[in-house]
């Protein structure tokens, strides 16, 4: 994803999240919970009948075919896989019902666990797992002792266990710290805390936050010293721990191991407790954030104290207003709303409003109507007379010439198409024409069917005429079973079945400047807007390939 776009493999991987956000997310979540409930859920496989029966036990009524479709969708997006286990069947019916069994994939298990955690997580505070600090210090001290005593003689499995334990404790510490300060930031940015909320929050913040900062200050130097002593031997330590053996993938590559068994993973520990040349340690940032939190707490305290002196508070005002609304009836609520927020019905002001398009009707609601451009003098000073020099008129001559040129080019294309169609006057069954002539013929066809207003009967005849400055041509369409019109153009082949078509040249070709030239008209002007061309073509049995 270096260029900002997802690769096909990344798109396929993220597709495992779709079942949790689509319209049938409730049934998909219920099915995935059947595969992830319990410790052994990852190792079990189930058939569609078993899933249907267990869903009924949980009060979810889905038929077997629907459950089978849901399971196939989850298999397609990588959440489930078809089980390779063979089943024994005593009858054909039992074989058909149990031939497809499904089991959870690693990707599906990870996604479902994250979805469940997201659904159950509350917005409340979470304690920082500061009890992990002594465990991290003890684990690092033991690793330093092993490296200084006899690293080559150490048991690789025990080394891997110690390293994985240290990093698991470190991950819990970092995650809980991040979530705690995220909650803290949400609360401290509020300036509507009441007195009771402030008192309870103050006690929890001062007592708990100070205790956590003290523990960070106590363990941070010791953990930093152990990391510095361990830093030269980290590559050898990871290499020795890797000798305990590892899983190989189907392509021969090593499987992803626990965090900490690679030398690159140790940089996160150094960054958090020691820092780097261009970055302060995250433990120092934790203490700085605690200071910022106390400063924000004092800001709220000053606001509450100032409100107590003046007997006014924005928070208290809103609470009092809410109580008035709660006690008022409908009529009093409307009056209270108008007086509190100053919102009144629209009033007419006397000034000339410029309307570029159609004027807004008087019956249109002000909620949906566009805003009027009120002059600055009227809006600020209440002066209705516009001052200063009138602005220069906008010159639209260039745009007008461009539109006229486009109109002439369109008329020329239509004239060429009509001339080409007039050259094929008579009954038509197989035409090879240009794309412009093909479009004009289809417009004639649609206009003819639109004039009839219903599917062509045996005695009906549809007619439409195209008149341009150079030629006039008409199309006659009758229903005749077995007949067909085949149109071939660079865009493809169109075949109209059970139709007999005839082109009639109804006017002579004249020079463009001939004074006897009939008025120009577009064939679309003859079509009924209530009968679109695609609908008429389908009713007549047309087939486009």
Short mmCIF file of C-alpha atoms in Angstrom, two decimals:
data_model
loop_
_atom_site.label_atom_id
_atom_site.label_comp_id
_atom_site.label_asym_id
_atom_site.label_seq_id
_atom_site.Cartn_x
_atom_site.Cartn_y
_atom_site.Cartn_z
CA UNK A 1 0.00 0.00 0.00
CA UNK A 2 2.98 2.28 -0.61
CA UNK A 3 1.25 4.31 -3.32
CA UNK A 4 -1.98 4.81 -1.35
CA UNK A 5 -3.96 2.06 -3.12
CA UNK A 6 -4.81 -1.41 -1.90
CA UNK A 7 -3.47 -4.45 -3.66
CA UNK A 8 -5.88 -7.22 -4.73
CA UNK A 9 -4.63 -9.40 -1.86
CA UNK A 10 -5.26 -6.62 0.66
CA UNK A 11 -8.76 -6.05 -0.72
CA UNK A 12 -9.46 -9.77 -0.41
CA UNK A 13 -8.23 -9.79 3.17
CA UNK A 14 -10.33 -6.78 4.20
CA UNK A 15 -13.37 -8.43 2.61
CA UNK A 16 -13.57 -10.58 5.75
CA UNK A 17 -15.10 -7.55 7.52
CA UNK A 18 -18.07 -7.21 5.19
CA UNK A 19 -20.41 -9.62 6.97
CA UNK A 20 -20.42 -7.39 10.06
CA UNK A 21 -21.69 -4.28 8.23
CA UNK A 22 -24.10 -5.53 5.55
CA UNK A 23 -27.89 -5.61 5.79
CA UNK A 24 -28.00 -9.16 7.20
CA UNK A 25 -25.25 -8.54 9.78
CA UNK A 26 -27.42 -9.90 12.63
CA UNK A 27 -27.73 -13.37 11.14
CA UNK A 28 -24.06 -13.45 10.10
CA UNK A 29 -22.92 -12.52 13.61
CA UNK A 30 -25.15 -15.22 15.09
CA UNK A 31 -23.63 -17.83 12.74
CA UNK A 32 -20.05 -16.73 13.48
CA UNK A 33 -20.75 -16.89 17.23
CA UNK A 34 -21.66 -20.56 16.85
CA UNK A 35 -18.17 -21.19 15.47
CA UNK A 36 -16.28 -19.03 18.01
CA UNK A 37 -18.15 -19.79 21.27
CA UNK A 38 -16.04 -21.76 23.69
CA UNK A 39 -12.39 -22.67 23.67
CA UNK A 40 -12.86 -25.53 21.19
CA UNK A 41 -14.82 -23.48 18.67
CA UNK A 42 -11.81 -23.08 16.44
CA UNK A 43 -11.39 -26.85 16.14
CA UNK A 44 -15.01 -27.81 15.45
CA UNK A 45 -16.79 -28.13 12.14
CA UNK A 46 -20.53 -27.94 11.52
CA UNK A 47 -22.93 -28.60 8.68
CA UNK A 48 -25.68 -26.30 7.46
CA UNK A 49 -28.32 -28.47 9.18
CA UNK A 50 -26.48 -28.29 12.50
CA UNK A 51 -26.10 -24.52 12.21
CA UNK A 52 -29.82 -24.17 11.40
CA UNK A 53 -30.80 -26.27 14.40
CA UNK A 54 -28.54 -24.33 16.78
CA UNK A 55 -29.87 -21.01 15.46
CA UNK A 56 -33.42 -22.19 16.22
CA UNK A 57 -32.29 -22.96 19.77
CA UNK A 58 -31.15 -19.35 20.09
CA UNK A 59 -34.48 -18.01 18.78
CA UNK A 60 -33.31 -17.18 15.22
CA UNK A 61 -35.59 -18.74 12.59
CA UNK A 62 -33.73 -19.21 9.29
CA UNK A 63 -34.47 -21.94 6.80
CA UNK A 64 -31.79 -24.35 5.72
CA UNK A 65 -31.31 -22.82 2.25
CA UNK A 66 -30.79 -19.34 3.72
CA UNK A 67 -28.25 -20.69 6.21
CA UNK A 68 -26.45 -22.47 3.39
CA UNK A 69 -26.25 -19.18 1.46
CA UNK A 70 -24.89 -17.38 4.52
CA UNK A 71 -22.24 -20.06 5.03
CA UNK A 72 -21.22 -19.92 1.36
CA UNK A 73 -20.87 -16.12 1.63
CA UNK A 74 -18.60 -16.50 4.66
CA UNK A 75 -16.53 -19.10 2.80
CA UNK A 76 -16.20 -16.75 -0.18
CA UNK A 77 -14.83 -13.94 2.01
CA UNK A 78 -12.43 -16.15 3.96
CA UNK A 79 -14.21 -16.28 7.34
CA UNK A 80 -15.04 -19.98 7.04
CA UNK A 81 -13.59 -22.89 5.07
CA UNK A 82 -15.09 -26.15 3.94
CA UNK A 83 -13.99 -28.93 6.27
CA UNK A 84 -11.78 -31.63 4.75
CA UNK A 85 -13.17 -34.24 7.16
CA UNK A 86 -15.05 -37.04 5.48
CA UNK A 87 -18.45 -37.99 6.88
CA UNK A 88 -20.13 -41.36 6.97
CA UNK A 89 -23.69 -41.49 5.64
CA UNK A 90 -26.16 -44.35 5.87
CA UNK A 91 -28.44 -42.96 3.17
CA UNK A 92 -28.39 -40.64 0.19
CA UNK A 93 -30.45 -38.06 2.07
CA UNK A 94 -28.01 -38.09 4.98
CA UNK A 95 -25.10 -37.69 2.56
CA UNK A 96 -26.73 -34.72 0.81
CA UNK A 97 -27.42 -32.99 4.14
CA UNK A 98 -23.93 -33.55 5.60
CA UNK A 99 -21.72 -33.42 2.52
CA UNK A 100 -20.71 -29.81 3.22
CA UNK A 101 -19.22 -29.06 6.63
CA UNK A 102 -17.67 -25.77 7.61
CA UNK A 103 -14.96 -24.75 10.05
CA UNK A 104 -13.51 -21.45 11.23
CA UNK A 105 -10.44 -19.95 9.57
CA UNK A 106 -7.69 -18.00 11.33
CA UNK A 107 -8.80 -14.83 9.58
CA UNK A 108 -12.45 -15.38 10.51
CA UNK A 109 -11.55 -16.05 14.15
CA UNK A 110 -9.50 -12.84 14.36
CA UNK A 111 -12.21 -10.72 12.75
CA UNK A 112 -14.99 -12.14 14.94
CA UNK A 113 -12.99 -11.60 18.13
CA UNK A 114 -12.37 -7.98 17.16
CA UNK A 115 -16.04 -7.48 16.28
CA UNK A 116 -17.16 -8.89 19.63
CA UNK A 117 -14.67 -6.69 21.48
CA UNK A 118 -15.88 -3.62 19.59
CA UNK A 119 -19.55 -4.39 20.33
CA UNK A 120 -18.97 -5.01 24.03
CA UNK A 121 -16.51 -2.17 24.68
CA UNK A 122 -17.97 0.73 26.62
CA UNK A 123 -16.93 4.34 26.53
CA UNK A 124 -16.06 4.28 30.22
CA UNK A 125 -12.62 4.40 31.77
CA UNK A 126 -10.27 1.44 31.87
CA UNK A 127 -7.62 1.00 34.51
CA UNK A 128 -4.00 1.10 33.44
CA UNK A 129 -2.38 -2.29 33.89
CA UNK A 130 0.50 -0.88 35.93
CA UNK A 131 0.90 -4.25 37.66
CA UNK A 132 2.68 -5.33 34.47
CA UNK A 133 5.68 -3.11 35.25
CA UNK A 134 7.18 -5.39 37.95
CA UNK A 135 6.68 -8.39 35.67
CA UNK A 136 8.44 -6.66 32.76
CA UNK A 137 11.34 -5.66 35.03
CA UNK A 138 11.62 -9.18 36.45
CA UNK A 139 11.57 -10.75 32.97
CA UNK A 140 14.25 -8.42 31.63
CA UNK A 141 16.43 -9.01 34.70
CA UNK A 142 16.21 -12.76 34.15
CA UNK A 143 17.14 -12.42 30.47
CA UNK A 144 20.15 -10.25 31.37
CA UNK A 145 21.31 -12.87 33.87
CA UNK A 146 21.02 -15.63 31.27
CA UNK A 147 22.92 -13.62 28.63
CA UNK A 148 25.74 -12.74 31.04
CA UNK A 149 26.03 -16.24 32.52
CA UNK A 150 25.81 -18.72 29.61
CA UNK A 151 23.62 -17.86 26.62
CA UNK A 152 24.86 -20.79 24.51
CA UNK A 153 23.92 -23.26 27.22
CA UNK A 154 20.44 -21.85 27.84
CA UNK A 155 17.35 -23.80 26.85
CA UNK A 156 15.88 -22.21 23.66
CA UNK A 157 12.30 -23.06 24.64
CA UNK A 158 12.65 -21.36 28.04
CA UNK A 159 14.23 -18.29 26.42
CA UNK A 160 11.35 -18.04 23.94
CA UNK A 161 8.85 -18.37 26.82
CA UNK A 162 10.50 -15.58 28.82
CA UNK A 163 10.69 -13.23 25.84
CA UNK A 164 7.08 -13.87 24.81
CA UNK A 165 5.93 -13.25 28.41
CA UNK A 166 7.76 -9.90 28.60
CA UNK A 167 6.26 -8.68 25.35
CA UNK A 168 2.76 -9.91 26.24
CA UNK A 169 2.94 -7.91 29.49
CA UNK A 170 4.30 -4.90 27.62
CA UNK A 171 1.46 -5.04 25.08
CA UNK A 172 -1.16 -5.11 27.86
CA UNK A 173 0.53 -2.13 29.55
CA UNK A 174 0.68 -0.04 26.37
CA UNK A 175 -2.88 -0.87 25.28
CA UNK A 176 -4.42 -0.06 28.66
CA UNK A 177 -2.41 3.19 28.92
CA UNK A 178 -3.53 4.32 25.49
CA UNK A 179 -7.19 3.59 26.23
CA UNK A 180 -7.04 5.30 29.62
CA UNK A 181 -5.63 8.52 28.20
CA UNK A 182 -8.10 8.44 25.31
CA UNK A 183 -10.93 8.38 27.85
CA UNK A 184 -9.19 11.06 29.89
CA UNK A 185 -8.94 13.36 26.88
CA UNK A 186 -12.67 12.99 26.16
CA UNK A 187 -13.58 14.02 29.68
CA UNK A 188 -11.09 16.87 30.02
CA UNK A 189 -12.22 18.52 26.80
CA UNK A 190 -15.71 18.89 28.23
CA UNK A 191 -16.50 22.29 29.66
CA UNK A 192 -19.99 21.39 30.82
CA UNK A 193 -19.06 19.30 33.86
CA UNK A 194 -21.40 19.79 36.77
CA UNK A 195 -20.20 20.11 40.34
CA UNK A 196 -20.95 16.50 41.25
CA UNK A 197 -19.22 15.20 38.12
CA UNK A 198 -16.23 17.40 38.77
CA UNK A 199 -15.83 16.25 42.39
CA UNK A 200 -15.97 12.55 41.52
CA UNK A 201 -13.70 12.98 38.54
CA UNK A 202 -11.22 15.05 40.57
CA UNK A 203 -10.88 12.38 43.25
CA UNK A 204 -10.39 9.59 40.75
CA UNK A 205 -7.95 11.57 38.64
CA UNK A 206 -5.73 12.90 41.40
CA UNK A 207 -5.54 9.65 43.39
CA UNK A 208 -5.31 7.15 40.57
CA UNK A 209 -3.24 9.17 38.10
CA UNK A 210 -0.68 10.16 40.71
CA UNK A 211 -0.27 6.53 41.80
CA UNK A 212 0.24 5.43 38.17
CA UNK A 213 2.81 8.18 37.51
CA UNK A 214 4.70 7.20 40.66
CA UNK A 215 4.89 3.59 39.49
CA UNK A 216 6.15 4.71 36.08
CA UNK A 217 8.80 6.89 37.71
CA UNK A 218 9.87 4.04 39.99
CA UNK A 219 10.25 1.34 37.34
CA UNK A 220 11.28 3.38 34.30
CA UNK A 221 15.00 3.85 35.26
CA UNK A 222 15.40 0.20 36.27
CA UNK A 223 13.76 -1.11 33.09
CA UNK A 224 15.90 1.29 31.02
CA UNK A 225 19.11 0.04 32.68
CA UNK A 226 18.20 -3.60 31.97
CA UNK A 227 17.40 -2.81 28.33
CA UNK A 228 20.75 -1.04 27.89
CA UNK A 229 22.59 -4.02 29.36
CA UNK A 230 20.62 -6.39 27.13
CA UNK A 231 20.91 -4.34 23.93
CA UNK A 232 24.29 -5.76 22.66
CA UNK A 233 23.09 -9.36 23.03
CA UNK A 234 19.58 -8.98 21.56
CA UNK A 235 20.48 -10.46 18.10
CA UNK A 236 22.20 -13.46 19.71
CA UNK A 237 19.35 -13.83 22.21
CA UNK A 238 16.70 -13.92 19.47
CA UNK A 239 18.80 -16.32 17.39
CA UNK A 240 19.18 -18.69 20.36
CA UNK A 241 15.44 -18.54 21.15
CA UNK A 242 14.62 -19.29 17.49
CA UNK A 243 16.45 -22.61 17.76
CA UNK A 244 13.44 -24.02 19.61
CA UNK A 245 11.93 -24.73 16.19
CA UNK A 246 9.27 -23.01 14.15
CA UNK A 247 6.45 -23.73 11.74
CA UNK A 248 7.12 -23.63 8.01
CA UNK A 249 4.47 -22.48 5.55
CA UNK A 250 3.43 -24.29 2.38
CA UNK A 251 5.78 -22.06 0.37
CA UNK A 252 8.72 -22.91 2.63
CA UNK A 253 8.78 -19.57 4.46
CA UNK A 254 8.81 -19.36 8.26
CA UNK A 255 5.49 -18.70 9.93
CA UNK A 256 4.98 -15.53 11.98
CA UNK A 257 6.29 -16.08 15.47
CA UNK A 258 5.45 -14.45 18.80
CA UNK A 259 6.36 -10.81 19.27
CA UNK A 260 9.88 -10.37 20.65
CA UNK A 261 11.50 -13.35 18.94
CA UNK A 262 12.79 -11.00 16.24
CA UNK A 263 15.44 -8.34 16.93
CA UNK A 264 13.30 -5.65 15.23
CA UNK A 265 10.52 -6.11 17.84
CA UNK A 266 12.75 -4.82 20.65
CA UNK A 267 12.76 -1.28 19.25
CA UNK A 268 9.26 -0.71 20.67
CA UNK A 269 10.50 -1.50 24.20
CA UNK A 270 13.43 0.90 23.77
CA UNK A 271 11.15 3.63 22.43
CA UNK A 272 8.70 3.34 25.32
CA UNK A 273 11.18 3.23 28.21
CA UNK A 274 14.37 4.84 26.84
CA UNK A 275 13.43 6.81 23.72
CA UNK A 276 15.70 7.59 20.81
CA UNK A 277 17.92 10.39 19.56
CA UNK A 278 15.01 12.29 17.96
CA UNK A 279 12.16 11.15 20.21
CA UNK A 280 11.44 11.36 23.90
CA UNK A 281 10.50 8.16 25.75
CA UNK A 282 6.79 7.36 25.83
CA UNK A 283 7.02 6.90 29.61
CA UNK A 284 8.09 10.55 29.84
CA UNK A 285 5.11 11.50 27.68
CA UNK A 286 2.85 9.65 30.12
CA UNK A 287 4.06 11.90 32.95
CA UNK A 288 3.65 14.98 30.75
CA UNK A 289 0.08 13.95 29.90
CA UNK A 290 -0.66 13.60 33.59
CA UNK A 291 0.49 17.19 34.12
CA UNK A 292 -1.71 18.36 31.22
CA UNK A 293 -4.67 16.50 32.72
CA UNK A 294 -4.22 18.24 36.06
CA UNK A 295 -3.96 21.60 34.28
CA UNK A 296 -7.24 20.94 32.44
CA UNK A 297 -8.81 19.95 35.74
CA UNK A 298 -7.82 23.32 37.20
CA UNK A 299 -9.36 25.06 34.18
CA UNK A 300 -12.69 23.40 34.90
CA UNK A 301 -12.32 24.34 38.56
CA UNK A 302 -11.82 28.02 37.70
CA UNK A 303 -14.90 27.93 35.46
CA UNK A 304 -17.02 26.45 38.20
CA UNK A 305 -15.71 28.94 40.75
CA UNK A 306 -16.39 31.89 38.42
CA UNK A 307 -19.89 30.58 37.75
CA UNK A 308 -20.54 30.32 41.47
CA UNK A 309 -19.52 33.97 42.01
CA UNK A 310 -21.75 35.30 39.24
CA UNK A 311 -24.49 32.72 39.80
CA UNK A 312 -24.46 31.79 36.13
CA UNK A 313 -23.20 28.79 34.20
CA UNK A 314 -23.74 27.67 30.65
CA UNK A 315 -24.23 24.13 31.85
CA UNK A 316 -26.69 25.22 34.52
CA UNK A 317 -28.58 27.41 32.06
CA UNK A 318 -29.07 24.53 29.64
CA UNK A 319 -30.20 22.20 32.40
CA UNK A 320 -32.69 24.78 33.65
CA UNK A 321 -33.98 25.37 30.10
CA UNK A 322 -34.40 21.63 29.60
CA UNK A 323 -36.47 21.40 32.77
CA UNK A 324 -38.73 24.22 31.49
CA UNK A 325 -39.31 22.35 28.25
CA UNK A 326 -40.06 19.19 30.20
CA UNK A 327 -42.76 20.91 32.28
CA UNK A 328 -44.30 23.04 29.47
CA UNK A 329 -47.23 22.07 27.24
CA UNK A 330 -47.15 22.28 23.44
CA UNK A 331 -48.12 25.96 23.12
CA UNK A 332 -45.76 27.14 25.84
CA UNK A 333 -42.93 25.04 24.34
CA UNK A 334 -43.26 26.84 20.99
CA UNK A 335 -43.14 30.24 22.70
CA UNK A 336 -40.20 29.16 24.85
CA UNK A 337 -38.32 27.92 21.80
CA UNK A 338 -38.85 31.21 19.95
CA UNK A 339 -37.70 33.29 22.92
CA UNK A 340 -34.71 31.12 23.80
CA UNK A 341 -33.22 30.60 20.36
CA UNK A 342 -34.68 33.53 18.38
CA UNK A 343 -35.99 31.39 15.50
CA UNK A 344 -39.12 32.90 13.94
CA UNK A 345 -41.08 32.27 10.73
CA UNK A 346 -39.66 33.76 7.54
CA UNK A 347 -40.35 37.46 6.96
CA UNK A 348 -40.35 39.31 3.65
CA UNK A 349 -37.86 42.14 3.18
CA UNK A 350 -38.18 44.77 0.52
CA UNK A 351 -35.23 44.57 -1.86
CA UNK A 352 -34.80 43.43 -5.44
CA UNK A 353 -33.56 39.86 -5.34
CA UNK A 354 -31.74 38.77 -8.49
CA UNK A 355 -32.91 35.38 -9.72
CA UNK A 356 -30.69 33.76 -12.33
CA UNK A 357 -33.24 31.05 -13.09
CA UNK A 358 -36.91 30.57 -12.38
CA UNK A 359 -38.20 32.52 -9.36
CA UNK A 360 -38.94 30.50 -6.23
CA UNK A 361 -42.71 30.07 -5.82
CA UNK A 362 -44.33 31.60 -2.77
CA UNK A 363 -45.64 28.19 -1.67
CA UNK A 364 -42.15 26.69 -1.28
CA UNK A 365 -41.00 26.13 2.30
CA UNK A 366 -38.14 28.32 3.50
CA UNK A 367 -36.50 25.14 4.79
CA UNK A 368 -36.05 23.80 1.23
CA UNK A 369 -35.71 27.12 -0.62
CA UNK A 370 -32.24 28.46 -1.50
CA UNK A 371 -30.85 31.30 0.59
CA UNK A 372 -31.35 34.82 -0.76
CA UNK A 373 -28.35 36.99 -1.47
CA UNK A 374 -29.03 39.90 0.91
CA UNK A 375 -26.98 43.05 0.15
CA UNK A 376 -24.26 43.78 2.67
CA UNK A 377 -25.65 47.23 3.40
CA UNK A 378 -29.05 45.85 4.30
CA UNK A 379 -27.62 42.98 6.30
CA UNK A 380 -25.15 45.05 8.36
CA UNK A 381 -26.44 48.63 8.48
CA UNK A 382 -30.08 48.24 7.46
CA UNK A 383 -29.65 50.49 4.42
CA UNK A 384 -31.91 49.47 1.55
CA UNK A 385 -30.23 51.65 -1.07
CA UNK A 386 -27.25 50.06 -2.75
CA UNK A 387 -24.17 52.29 -2.76
CA UNK A 388 -21.14 52.43 -4.99
CA UNK A 389 -20.69 51.79 -8.68
CA UNK A 390 -22.63 49.04 -10.35
CA UNK A 391 -20.59 45.97 -11.11
CA UNK A 392 -19.55 45.21 -14.67
CA UNK A 393 -21.86 42.96 -16.64
CA UNK A 394 -20.59 39.49 -17.27
CA UNK A 395 -19.61 38.84 -20.89
CA UNK A 396 -21.12 35.58 -22.10
CA UNK A 397 -20.26 36.06 -25.78
CA UNK A 398 -17.52 33.42 -25.77
CA UNK A 399 -19.78 30.83 -24.15
CA UNK A 400 -22.61 31.73 -26.53
CA UNK A 401 -20.35 31.27 -29.58
CA UNK A 402 -19.21 27.91 -28.24
CA UNK A 403 -22.79 26.74 -27.75
CA UNK A 404 -23.75 27.94 -31.27
CA UNK A 405 -20.79 26.09 -32.73
CA UNK A 406 -21.78 22.93 -30.90
CA UNK A 407 -25.35 23.35 -32.21
CA UNK A 408 -24.13 23.70 -35.80
CA UNK A 409 -21.93 20.62 -35.48
CA UNK A 410 -24.84 18.62 -34.07
CA UNK A 411 -27.07 19.74 -36.98
CA UNK A 412 -24.40 18.74 -39.48
CA UNK A 413 -24.09 15.30 -37.93
CA UNK A 414 -27.87 14.88 -37.98
CA UNK A 415 -28.01 16.00 -41.63
CA UNK A 416 -25.32 13.48 -42.62
CA UNK A 417 -27.18 10.73 -40.79
CA UNK A 418 -30.50 11.62 -42.49
CA UNK A 419 -28.79 11.70 -45.91
CA UNK A 420 -27.30 8.26 -45.28
CA UNK A 421 -30.68 6.84 -44.24
CA UNK A 422 -32.42 8.42 -47.27
CA UNK A 423 -29.94 6.59 -49.51
CA UNK A 424 -31.40 3.28 -48.21
CA UNK A 425 -35.03 4.23 -48.97
CA UNK A 426 -37.34 1.26 -49.29
CA UNK A 427 -37.88 -1.92 -47.28
CA UNK A 428 -34.86 -2.61 -45.07
CA UNK A 429 -33.80 -5.95 -43.70
CA UNK A 430 -30.01 -5.76 -43.54
CA UNK A 431 -28.29 -2.38 -43.17
CA UNK A 432 -24.64 -1.53 -42.74
CA UNK A 433 -24.49 2.10 -41.66
CA UNK A 434 -22.40 4.46 -39.54
CA UNK A 435 -22.89 5.04 -35.82
CA UNK A 436 -24.50 8.44 -36.44
CA UNK A 437 -27.04 6.93 -38.85
CA UNK A 438 -27.64 4.08 -36.43
CA UNK A 439 -28.43 6.54 -33.63
CA UNK A 440 -30.78 8.53 -35.86
CA UNK A 441 -32.58 5.33 -36.99
CA UNK A 442 -33.04 4.20 -33.36
CA UNK A 443 -34.42 7.65 -32.48
CA UNK A 444 -36.91 7.29 -35.36
CA UNK A 445 -37.81 3.80 -34.14
CA UNK A 446 -38.38 5.01 -30.55
CA UNK A 447 -40.44 8.00 -31.68
CA UNK A 448 -42.61 5.79 -33.89
CA UNK A 449 -43.38 3.35 -31.08
CA UNK A 450 -43.97 6.22 -28.64
CA UNK A 451 -46.62 7.66 -30.95
CA UNK A 452 -48.52 4.37 -30.94
CA UNK A 453 -48.41 4.27 -27.14
CA UNK A 454 -48.83 0.49 -26.89
CA UNK A 455 -47.27 -2.70 -28.28
CA UNK A 456 -47.78 -2.95 -32.03
CA UNK A 457 -50.75 -5.01 -33.10
CA UNK A 458 -51.33 -6.82 -36.38
CA UNK A 459 -53.16 -3.84 -37.93
CA UNK A 460 -51.00 -1.08 -36.39
CA UNK A 461 -48.41 0.93 -38.24
CA UNK A 462 -45.94 3.22 -36.48
CA UNK A 463 -44.48 6.21 -38.29
CA UNK A 464 -41.92 8.87 -37.41
CA UNK A 465 -40.23 11.49 -39.57
CA UNK A 466 -36.85 13.20 -39.37
CA UNK A 467 -36.58 16.60 -41.05
CA UNK A 468 -33.30 18.46 -41.38
CA UNK A 469 -32.08 21.39 -43.44
CA UNK A 470 -31.04 19.10 -46.27
CA UNK A 471 -33.27 16.04 -46.34
CA UNK A 472 -36.39 14.55 -44.78
CA UNK A 473 -36.78 10.81 -44.16
CA UNK A 474 -39.54 8.76 -42.53
CA UNK A 475 -39.59 5.31 -40.93
CA UNK A 476 -42.61 2.98 -41.18
CA UNK A 477 -42.80 0.07 -38.74
CA UNK A 478 -45.30 -2.85 -38.99
CA UNK A 479 -45.51 -6.09 -37.06
CA UNK A 480 -44.86 -9.14 -39.24
CA UNK A 481 -43.91 -12.43 -37.53
CA UNK A 482 -40.76 -13.96 -38.96
CA UNK A 483 -39.32 -10.69 -40.28
CA UNK A 484 -36.30 -8.98 -38.85
CA UNK A 485 -34.15 -5.89 -39.25
CA UNK A 486 -30.39 -6.33 -38.85
CA UNK A 487 -28.34 -3.16 -38.26
CA UNK A 488 -24.56 -3.37 -38.47
CA UNK A 489 -22.36 -0.45 -37.41
CA UNK A 490 -18.94 0.02 -35.81
CA UNK A 491 -20.65 -0.07 -32.38
CA UNK A 492 -22.04 -3.56 -32.93
CA UNK A 493 -25.00 -5.47 -34.36
CA UNK A 494 -28.66 -4.80 -33.49
CA UNK A 495 -31.39 -7.26 -34.53
CA UNK A 496 -35.11 -6.38 -34.31
CA UNK A 497 -37.36 -9.44 -34.60
CA UNK A 498 -40.93 -9.75 -35.91
CA UNK A 499 -40.86 -6.27 -37.40
CA UNK A 500 -41.05 -4.96 -40.96
CA UNK A 501 -39.36 -1.60 -41.45
CA UNK A 502 -39.35 0.75 -44.39
CA UNK A 503 -37.47 3.99 -44.98
CA UNK A 504 -39.17 6.68 -47.09
CA UNK A 505 -37.42 9.82 -48.36
CA UNK A 506 -40.13 12.45 -47.89
CA UNK A 507 -38.12 15.49 -49.04
CA UNK A 508 -35.51 16.46 -51.59
CA UNK A 509 -31.89 17.19 -50.80
CA UNK A 510 -31.26 20.96 -50.91
CA UNK A 511 -28.31 23.17 -50.40
CA UNK A 512 -27.90 24.47 -46.87
CA UNK A 513 -28.61 28.06 -47.91
CA UNK A 514 -31.74 27.31 -49.99
CA UNK A 515 -34.57 29.71 -48.99
CA UNK A 516 -37.08 26.89 -49.57
CA UNK A 517 -35.40 24.75 -46.95
CA UNK A 518 -38.05 23.41 -44.56
CA UNK A 519 -37.71 24.29 -40.89
CA UNK A 520 -35.30 22.12 -38.94
CA UNK A 521 -36.74 19.75 -36.40
CA UNK A 522 -35.33 17.02 -34.28
CA UNK A 523 -36.90 13.60 -34.25
CA UNK A 524 -36.83 13.70 -30.46
CA UNK A 525 -39.41 16.53 -30.59
CA UNK A 526 -41.90 13.99 -31.96
CA UNK A 527 -41.43 11.48 -29.15
CA UNK A 528 -43.68 11.25 -26.15
CA UNK A 529 -41.61 11.83 -23.01
CA UNK A 530 -43.83 9.43 -21.08
CA UNK A 531 -42.77 6.49 -23.26
CA UNK A 532 -38.95 6.06 -23.14
CA UNK A 533 -37.30 4.39 -26.13
CA UNK A 534 -35.84 1.37 -24.29
CA UNK A 535 -39.31 0.37 -23.06
CA UNK A 536 -40.76 0.67 -26.59
CA UNK A 537 -37.93 -1.41 -28.01
CA UNK A 538 -38.48 -4.17 -25.50
CA UNK A 539 -42.19 -4.28 -26.16
CA UNK A 540 -41.52 -4.73 -29.86
CA UNK A 541 -39.20 -7.67 -29.33
CA UNK A 542 -35.90 -5.95 -30.04
CA UNK A 543 -32.63 -7.71 -29.18
CA UNK A 544 -29.32 -5.86 -28.81
CA UNK A 545 -26.11 -7.78 -28.98
#
